Structures are given as C-alpha cells and as structure tokens.
Short mmCIF file of C-alpha atoms in Angstrom, two decimals:
data_model
loop_
_atom_site.label_atom_id
_atom_site.label_comp_id
_atom_site.label_asym_id
_atom_site.label_seq_id
_atom_site.Cartn_x
_atom_site.Cartn_y
_atom_site.Cartn_z
CA MET A 1 69.70 61.61 25.36
CA ALA A 2 72.45 61.84 23.51
CA LYS A 3 73.54 66.38 22.60
CA TYR A 4 75.66 66.60 19.86
CA PRO A 5 77.24 69.83 18.19
CA SER A 6 76.07 71.09 15.05
CA MET A 7 77.63 69.50 12.23
CA VAL A 8 81.37 71.00 11.69
CA ILE A 9 82.05 70.81 7.08
CA THR A 10 85.42 69.29 5.85
CA LYS A 11 87.79 70.37 4.28
CA ASP A 12 87.21 68.06 1.65
CA GLY A 13 83.60 68.70 1.98
CA LEU A 14 84.17 72.44 1.38
CA SER A 15 86.11 71.60 -1.59
CA MET A 16 83.05 69.89 -2.53
CA ILE A 17 80.51 72.44 -2.44
CA ALA A 18 83.43 73.63 -4.76
CA GLU A 19 83.16 72.32 -7.24
CA SER A 20 79.65 71.49 -7.70
CA GLN A 21 79.53 75.13 -8.27
CA GLY A 22 80.94 74.01 -11.71
CA GLY A 23 77.72 72.09 -12.92
CA GLN A 24 78.18 68.61 -11.41
CA GLY A 25 75.37 67.26 -8.93
CA LEU A 26 76.66 66.86 -4.49
CA ILE A 27 75.96 63.84 -3.50
CA PHE A 28 75.18 62.01 -0.25
CA THR A 29 76.08 58.15 0.41
CA LYS A 30 76.12 57.96 4.00
CA VAL A 31 75.73 58.64 7.02
CA THR A 32 77.71 56.77 10.19
CA LEU A 33 78.74 56.62 13.61
CA GLY A 34 81.82 55.66 15.54
CA ALA A 35 82.84 55.34 19.11
CA GLY A 36 86.11 57.75 18.80
CA ASP A 37 87.11 60.13 20.74
CA LEU A 38 88.63 64.06 19.95
CA ASN A 39 90.56 64.53 22.21
CA GLY A 40 90.74 68.28 21.12
CA GLY A 41 91.38 67.21 17.57
CA SER A 42 90.64 69.29 14.48
CA ILE A 43 87.34 68.48 12.88
CA ILE A 44 87.96 70.31 9.39
CA ASN A 45 91.12 68.13 9.11
CA LEU A 46 89.22 64.77 9.26
CA THR A 47 89.02 62.37 6.33
CA ASP A 48 86.71 59.70 8.24
CA LEU A 49 85.48 58.73 12.03
CA ILE A 50 88.06 57.74 14.67
CA ASP A 51 86.49 54.77 15.49
CA ASN A 52 83.98 53.69 12.80
CA ARG A 53 81.81 51.33 14.04
CA ILE A 54 78.44 50.79 11.57
CA ASN A 55 77.02 52.75 8.48
CA ALA A 56 73.16 54.37 8.36
CA ASN A 57 71.70 53.84 5.80
CA ILE A 58 69.97 57.67 4.33
CA THR A 59 66.16 57.19 3.68
CA ALA A 60 65.35 61.34 3.17
CA ILE A 61 66.47 64.00 2.07
CA ASP A 62 64.89 67.28 1.32
CA ALA A 63 66.98 70.08 -0.28
CA THR A 64 63.93 72.56 -0.88
CA SER A 65 61.64 73.33 2.71
CA ARG A 66 65.21 75.43 3.60
CA PRO A 67 66.92 77.71 0.85
CA GLY A 68 70.75 76.60 1.10
CA GLN A 69 70.14 74.00 3.99
CA VAL A 70 69.68 70.25 3.59
CA THR A 71 68.40 68.17 6.08
CA LEU A 72 69.51 64.36 5.71
CA THR A 73 67.27 61.22 7.32
CA ALA A 74 69.40 58.14 7.85
CA VAL A 75 68.13 54.65 10.09
CA VAL A 76 70.71 53.23 12.17
CA SER A 77 70.37 49.56 14.11
CA ASN A 78 72.40 47.61 16.06
CA SER A 79 71.47 44.24 13.69
CA GLU A 80 75.25 43.47 12.29
CA VAL A 81 76.47 45.67 15.68
CA ASP A 82 79.26 42.64 17.80
CA ALA A 83 80.30 44.99 20.36
CA GLY A 84 78.73 47.74 22.08
CA PHE A 85 79.70 51.13 22.35
CA HIS A 86 79.13 54.73 23.09
CA ALA A 87 78.42 56.51 19.60
CA LYS A 88 80.33 59.72 19.61
CA GLU A 89 80.77 60.18 16.45
CA ILE A 90 78.16 60.65 13.15
CA GLY A 91 79.85 61.84 9.40
CA VAL A 92 78.09 61.99 6.35
CA PHE A 93 79.88 61.74 3.06
CA ALA A 94 79.55 62.91 0.44
CA LYS A 95 80.86 62.41 -3.30
CA ILE A 96 81.10 64.67 -6.65
CA GLY A 97 79.25 62.69 -9.26
CA GLU A 98 78.60 59.35 -9.96
CA GLY A 99 81.61 58.86 -10.52
CA GLY A 100 83.19 60.42 -8.29
CA THR A 101 85.41 59.00 -4.54
CA GLU A 102 83.25 59.27 -1.59
CA ARG A 103 84.89 61.44 1.38
CA LEU A 104 83.91 62.93 4.53
CA TYR A 105 81.37 66.12 4.21
CA ALA A 106 80.45 66.65 7.73
CA TYR A 107 81.20 65.61 11.42
CA THR A 108 80.37 66.06 14.95
CA ASN A 109 80.80 64.43 18.59
CA ALA A 110 79.56 64.80 21.61
CA GLY A 111 82.20 63.77 23.49
CA ASN A 112 80.34 61.76 27.38
CA TYR A 113 76.39 63.02 25.64
CA ALA A 114 76.96 60.56 24.02
CA ASP A 115 74.06 57.12 23.72
CA TYR A 116 74.86 53.69 24.30
CA MET A 117 74.94 51.78 21.05
CA PRO A 118 74.12 47.27 22.45
CA ASP A 119 75.50 44.57 20.52
CA LYS A 120 73.13 42.38 18.13
CA THR A 121 72.57 40.62 21.28
CA ASP A 122 70.03 42.87 22.82
CA PRO A 123 68.03 44.67 19.65
CA VAL A 124 67.24 47.34 20.09
CA ASN A 125 64.30 50.03 17.66
CA GLU A 126 65.60 51.22 14.50
CA ALA A 127 67.13 55.05 15.34
CA ILE A 128 66.66 57.67 13.27
CA PHE A 129 68.83 60.51 12.65
CA LYS A 130 68.05 63.68 11.54
CA THR A 131 71.40 66.58 9.96
CA THR A 132 70.81 69.82 8.40
CA PHE A 133 73.78 72.04 7.48
CA VAL A 134 74.34 74.69 4.64
CA VAL A 135 75.34 73.87 1.13
CA SER A 136 75.67 76.26 -1.68
CA ASN A 137 73.32 75.24 -4.14
CA ALA A 138 71.14 73.30 -2.74
CA GLN A 139 69.02 72.65 -6.32
CA ASN A 140 71.51 70.03 -7.36
CA ILE A 141 71.80 68.25 -4.12
CA GLN A 142 71.54 64.16 -4.47
CA ALA A 143 71.19 61.35 -1.76
CA VAL A 144 71.95 57.60 -3.05
CA ILE A 145 68.91 56.89 -0.89
CA ASP A 146 68.10 52.16 -0.22
CA LYS A 147 64.44 52.31 -0.56
CA SER A 148 64.28 49.71 0.68
CA ILE A 149 64.18 50.85 4.86
CA VAL A 150 62.73 53.91 3.93
CA TYR A 151 60.83 54.82 7.66
CA PRO A 152 59.29 58.08 7.26
CA THR A 153 58.55 60.13 10.91
CA VAL A 154 55.20 60.90 12.16
CA LEU A 155 56.12 64.35 10.46
CA GLU A 156 56.20 62.90 7.10
CA MET A 157 53.06 60.72 7.45
CA ASP A 158 50.90 63.86 8.46
CA THR A 159 52.32 66.32 5.74
CA ALA A 160 52.04 63.08 2.84
CA ILE A 161 48.83 62.25 4.41
CA LYS A 162 47.17 66.31 4.27
CA LYS A 163 48.74 66.68 0.88
CA HIS A 164 47.16 64.08 -0.28
CA ASN A 165 43.52 64.29 1.21
CA GLU A 166 43.67 68.39 -0.16
CA ALA A 167 44.04 66.57 -3.75
CA GLU A 168 40.51 66.41 -5.48
CA ASP A 169 41.26 62.73 -6.83
CA ALA A 170 42.70 61.55 -4.80
CA HIS A 171 40.57 58.79 -3.72
CA GLU A 172 39.12 57.98 -7.20
CA THR A 173 41.61 55.34 -7.56
CA VAL A 174 40.36 53.40 -4.02
CA PHE A 175 37.33 53.75 -3.95
CA ASN A 176 36.61 52.14 -7.32
CA CYS A 177 38.51 49.70 -5.60
CA TYR A 178 35.47 49.76 -2.78
CA VAL A 179 32.20 48.38 -2.24
CA LYS A 180 28.80 50.88 -4.08
CA SER A 181 25.90 48.34 -3.11
CA VAL A 182 25.38 44.92 -1.97
CA THR A 183 21.84 43.71 -3.79
CA GLU A 184 20.34 39.87 -2.75
CA LYS A 185 18.07 37.95 -5.23
CA ASN A 186 16.97 34.85 -5.13
CA GLY A 187 19.78 33.48 -2.94
CA THR A 188 22.66 35.04 -4.27
CA VAL A 189 24.51 37.84 -2.90
CA THR A 190 25.16 40.74 -5.75
CA VAL A 191 28.57 42.86 -4.81
CA THR A 192 29.31 46.18 -7.68
CA LYS A 193 32.20 48.18 -6.53
CA GLY A 194 32.97 52.01 -6.85
CA ASP A 195 34.27 51.33 -11.04
CA GLY A 196 30.78 49.27 -11.55
CA SER A 197 32.69 45.81 -11.60
CA SER A 198 30.03 43.35 -9.53
CA THR A 199 30.48 39.71 -7.82
CA THR A 200 27.70 37.65 -7.36
CA PHE A 201 27.44 34.22 -5.06
CA ASN A 202 25.25 32.69 -3.31
CA SER A 203 24.40 34.10 0.14
CA PHE A 204 24.26 32.32 3.68
CA LYS A 205 21.23 29.99 3.90
CA LEU A 206 20.73 28.42 7.25
CA ASP A 207 18.85 25.63 5.88
CA MET A 208 21.86 25.03 3.86
CA CYS A 209 24.10 25.38 6.13
CA TYR A 210 22.45 23.62 9.59
CA PRO A 211 19.18 22.38 8.14
CA ILE A 212 16.80 20.61 11.31
CA GLY A 213 18.35 18.22 12.67
CA SER A 214 22.43 19.41 12.45
CA ILE A 215 23.78 19.21 15.78
CA TYR A 216 26.34 22.58 16.46
CA MET A 217 29.31 21.76 18.14
CA SER A 218 31.97 24.68 19.82
CA THR A 219 34.15 25.10 22.75
CA VAL A 220 31.95 29.19 23.32
CA ALA A 221 28.39 28.71 24.83
CA THR A 222 27.53 31.30 22.67
CA SER A 223 23.92 29.58 21.53
CA PRO A 224 23.84 28.91 17.76
CA ALA A 225 20.54 30.91 17.42
CA ILE A 226 22.16 34.21 18.58
CA LEU A 227 24.87 33.40 15.37
CA PHE A 228 22.75 31.56 12.42
CA GLY A 229 18.36 31.35 13.87
CA GLY A 230 16.64 29.12 13.77
CA THR A 231 15.35 27.13 16.94
CA TRP A 232 18.09 25.30 18.55
CA GLU A 233 18.46 23.14 22.31
CA ALA A 234 20.70 21.38 23.70
CA MET A 235 22.21 18.03 23.80
CA PRO A 236 21.36 15.95 26.93
CA ALA A 237 24.80 16.27 28.79
CA GLY A 238 27.15 13.62 29.27
CA ARG A 239 26.56 11.98 26.33
CA VAL A 240 28.77 10.62 23.36
CA LEU A 241 27.80 10.75 19.41
CA LEU A 242 27.54 7.67 17.43
CA ALA A 243 26.91 7.00 14.15
CA GLN A 244 23.63 4.77 13.44
CA GLY A 245 23.64 2.00 11.44
CA GLU A 246 24.50 -1.41 11.28
CA SER A 247 28.12 -2.10 13.08
CA GLU A 248 30.76 -4.42 12.53
CA TRP A 249 30.66 -6.67 14.84
CA GLY A 250 26.62 -7.11 14.10
CA VAL A 251 24.40 -4.46 16.50
CA GLU A 252 22.30 -2.39 15.37
CA TYR A 253 21.79 1.67 16.11
CA LYS A 254 18.82 3.60 15.37
CA ALA A 255 19.63 7.29 15.21
CA GLY A 256 18.13 8.97 17.91
CA SER A 257 18.15 5.82 19.91
CA THR A 258 20.45 5.81 23.30
CA GLY A 259 22.22 3.43 25.83
CA GLY A 260 25.91 2.91 27.49
CA GLU A 261 26.73 3.35 30.64
CA HIS A 262 28.44 5.41 32.79
CA GLU A 263 29.62 3.38 35.53
CA HIS A 264 28.88 -0.48 35.49
CA GLN A 265 28.76 -3.76 37.68
CA LEU A 266 29.88 -6.81 36.45
CA SER A 267 26.99 -9.69 37.04
CA VAL A 268 28.44 -13.35 37.37
CA GLY A 269 28.10 -14.04 33.66
CA GLU A 270 30.31 -11.19 33.35
CA LEU A 271 33.39 -12.48 35.11
CA PRO A 272 35.68 -14.75 33.49
CA SER A 273 35.37 -18.36 33.90
CA HIS A 274 38.01 -19.89 37.27
CA GLU A 275 38.15 -22.08 40.27
CA HIS A 276 39.09 -22.28 43.74
CA LYS A 277 41.71 -25.12 45.04
CA ALA A 278 42.36 -25.91 48.48
CA THR A 279 44.68 -28.02 50.05
CA VAL A 280 43.33 -29.50 53.24
CA ALA A 281 46.89 -30.74 55.52
CA THR A 282 47.00 -34.54 56.93
CA ALA A 283 46.14 -35.18 60.68
CA THR A 284 47.64 -37.56 63.66
CA LEU A 285 45.67 -38.33 66.15
CA THR A 286 47.47 -37.74 69.37
CA GLY A 287 46.34 -38.48 73.24
CA ASP A 288 44.37 -41.44 74.30
CA VAL A 289 42.27 -42.83 71.83
CA GLY A 290 40.94 -45.61 73.58
CA HIS A 291 41.88 -48.69 75.68
CA ILE A 292 40.40 -52.01 76.16
CA ALA A 293 40.92 -53.81 79.55
CA HIS A 294 40.52 -57.19 79.89
CA ASP A 295 39.29 -59.52 82.51
CA SER A 296 39.94 -63.16 82.28
CA GLN A 297 36.18 -63.93 83.89
CA TYR A 298 34.13 -61.96 81.75
CA GLY A 299 35.15 -60.90 78.90
CA MET A 300 36.25 -57.37 77.37
CA THR A 301 36.06 -54.41 79.28
CA VAL A 302 35.89 -52.05 76.37
CA HIS A 303 36.95 -47.30 76.74
CA THR A 304 36.51 -46.29 73.67
CA GLY A 305 37.44 -43.08 72.34
CA VAL A 306 37.77 -42.87 68.60
CA PHE A 307 36.87 -46.35 68.04
CA SER A 308 34.88 -49.08 69.52
CA VAL A 309 34.78 -52.80 69.95
CA THR A 310 33.14 -55.79 69.52
CA THR A 311 33.77 -58.89 71.99
CA THR A 312 33.01 -62.46 72.34
CA SER A 313 34.65 -64.52 75.77
CA ARG A 314 34.93 -67.31 76.78
CA GLY A 315 33.19 -68.78 80.39
CA ASN A 316 35.76 -68.80 83.57
CA GLY A 317 37.34 -72.14 83.37
CA ASP A 318 37.43 -72.84 79.55
CA SER A 319 40.07 -74.04 78.30
CA GLY A 320 42.47 -71.61 75.83
CA GLY A 321 41.26 -68.92 77.40
CA SER A 322 39.10 -65.59 75.93
CA ALA A 323 38.81 -64.90 72.13
CA GLU A 324 37.03 -61.29 71.67
CA THR A 325 36.79 -58.75 67.99
CA ILE A 326 38.03 -55.49 67.90
CA HIS A 327 36.44 -53.24 65.71
CA PHE A 328 38.35 -49.57 64.88
CA ASN A 329 35.81 -46.97 63.50
CA GLY A 330 38.38 -43.68 63.47
CA SER A 331 36.25 -41.96 60.56
CA HIS A 332 36.56 -37.93 60.87
CA GLY A 333 35.90 -34.93 58.86
CA HIS A 334 37.54 -31.89 57.82
CA SER A 335 36.45 -28.68 57.26
CA VAL A 336 37.92 -25.69 54.31
CA ASN A 337 36.71 -22.44 54.63
CA ILE A 338 37.08 -19.46 51.56
CA SER A 339 37.05 -16.51 52.54
CA ASN A 340 34.98 -13.38 49.49
CA THR A 341 36.86 -11.08 48.39
CA GLY A 342 35.78 -7.62 46.48
CA ASN A 343 33.68 -4.84 46.92
CA GLY A 344 31.20 -5.77 44.05
CA GLN A 345 31.69 -1.56 43.03
CA SER A 346 30.58 -0.22 39.42
CA HIS A 347 33.34 0.50 37.63
CA ASN A 348 33.95 3.24 35.44
CA ASN A 349 32.74 2.66 31.92
CA LEU A 350 34.13 6.34 30.31
CA GLN A 351 36.11 6.14 26.99
CA PRO A 352 39.09 9.42 27.26
CA TYR A 353 37.01 12.71 26.52
CA ILE A 354 36.91 16.79 26.01
CA ALA A 355 33.88 18.01 26.66
CA VAL A 356 32.09 20.49 25.05
CA PHE A 357 28.76 22.51 24.13
CA MET A 358 26.51 20.92 21.60
CA TRP A 359 23.39 21.38 20.41
CA CYS A 360 20.56 20.17 17.97
CA ARG A 361 18.65 22.31 15.81
CA ILE A 362 14.87 21.61 16.00
CA ALA A 363 13.26 24.55 14.13
#
C-alpha cells in the first residue's frame, strides 16, 4: 500500500492563501496523479507535477470539521490510462475566484512507496483519495465537484444515515409512499398508501386463471397445488397434448381421447409396393446323356440318359436294311431361391421433444 508524506503547500499555494484573505474565495479544482521522481528537488517551487498522468475529480470537500483545515476527497479511475505507471505524485490544484488561473496548491511524492496503476486493459475499482491540509480561512473555501461521480465513503454514509434517522420528520414522506393497508372485498383488492391514496384491482382467483380441467406445465417439480391451491393430478407420462376437433386431414380427435404409439411395426399392407426379380442363366448339357447301339438283325438296343428312343426294326434279310424312329425327351426344370432380409423390429415413432412436469386440475 502506498505511503505518501504530508502535503506541502507550494509558493503558488501560499500566494493563493494570502489572496483569499482579501475576500476572494479559494476554489479547489482538481487532484492530479503523476509518475515523476522528485530526486531531492524542492516541492515549494513546483508549479506542476513532474510527470502528470491522470486527473482525479473532486467529489467532496469538508472545511467545517476542523478549524483552519480542509479535507478533499477525490476519485481516481484507470479507464483512460493508456500505459501503467507507479502513482508517485499527488498534486492539488486551486484558483482564486471563478475567473482565477488554476495553479498547483499542494504536492506530495511517495517515491518508492507508491502503488502501481495498471492501464485501462486491466480495469481496477475506482480509488478514493483523501487529503487534509491547513488553510487560513476555511469559511471561504470551495471546490469544483463533479456531481455525476460522487462516491460516498462508509463513514460518510453512516453519518448521513444517522443524521437522517434522528430528524423528527425524516421518514414522513417516505412512509407516505408505502402501503398502509390492504383490504379484499367482492373479488377486488384495495391498497391504501400512507398519504391516503388507494388503488383497487382484481384479486387473484384460482378459477379465473386455472379452472378445473386446466393443464399446468413446468420444468420444476413443484406441484401447482402448493403454488395456487386446488387439487391436481399428474398427467400420464410419455404423452403429448393434441388439439381436439376434426383435423385438416379429416380425422376427428375427441377431447380426452388417447392414441398414438411409442414404437410401431409395419404390417404387410403398410409396406411400399415393390417386386423381386430373378434371372436364371442358360445351362449346357455335358457328358454322356445316352447312346444307341444298332443290331442289324434284331433292331435297336437303346441306352437312354435324359432322352427316350422309340425304334421300329425289320427282320433279318429284309431288303432295305432297318428303319427306326428316335424321340428325344430332354425337358427339365431349374429352382430359384430368394432369401428374406430385415429383422421385423419396431421403429421409433416419436417427434423431437422436451420432457416437462404436467398436471391437470381435477378439483
């Protein structure tokens, strides 16, 4: 924590004290912080800070608590500090009269005991500086105060609250704004304030907001019976709400009716119309499918495979040799098997959802 020596009044400060004896007011204008090193120099001859960095607006002045002394309170923020620095210097500026020239009134330097003030990229809470020094005529002291940035200290707040509470009429106006009485009659509530004025409005009625049959939904498990009264029962789990009446696709839904499925297995009638095609390749017969042996005397000896033979033969010695008729019967069939696919399982039948607590008022 920074340690600042006592404030030293400069030559300009002493001059302004003398000038204020002539009846012109001494006006404190600002408190300034800097990063300069004093290096053994004389404070009394300074007319400005060695390395002026930021101005602190004066928020309060007390020239009555101690005779011949004045206490200034200023608030410092780093919201406009582009480069961090050690706040070694503190200077107080003042002027004589409204048209006077602003001059350095008092100065102090903490040297190596100063705190570091970071730049605006590292925001810090606004710091409050208080400094007290001697003046000759405290009754003629003023300060330029920016009322938009007045930050009272805890002590100042406690003092102001104590002073306020001790006043006999301190809370009269405040109490007039608060409720004096609340009355209910015929479904209305009348609120009367301390000043006698009143406002009437309809009171809450459960039947007006949630008549029997109403549905209440929430992401919190607290029963509406606790919140509003009445008798409620939980809605069946896993069911969504559907508007009653005849739909645009011609289906009528009666209030209170149920329907729908969590999962559904398609029936044959629900399958899309489709067909199965099979192709059988042409087969070539190979190997010994049958042969014929000829006997010139007795006719034909027939060996059959996949065909049959009918023969007509002539006797031995008949002219013209033998004559025969051969009939081939090669008809046969091919079997084609088509395998089944699919497991016949039910499919999920739910739209995307968010589960909530639901109750229905029954009494």
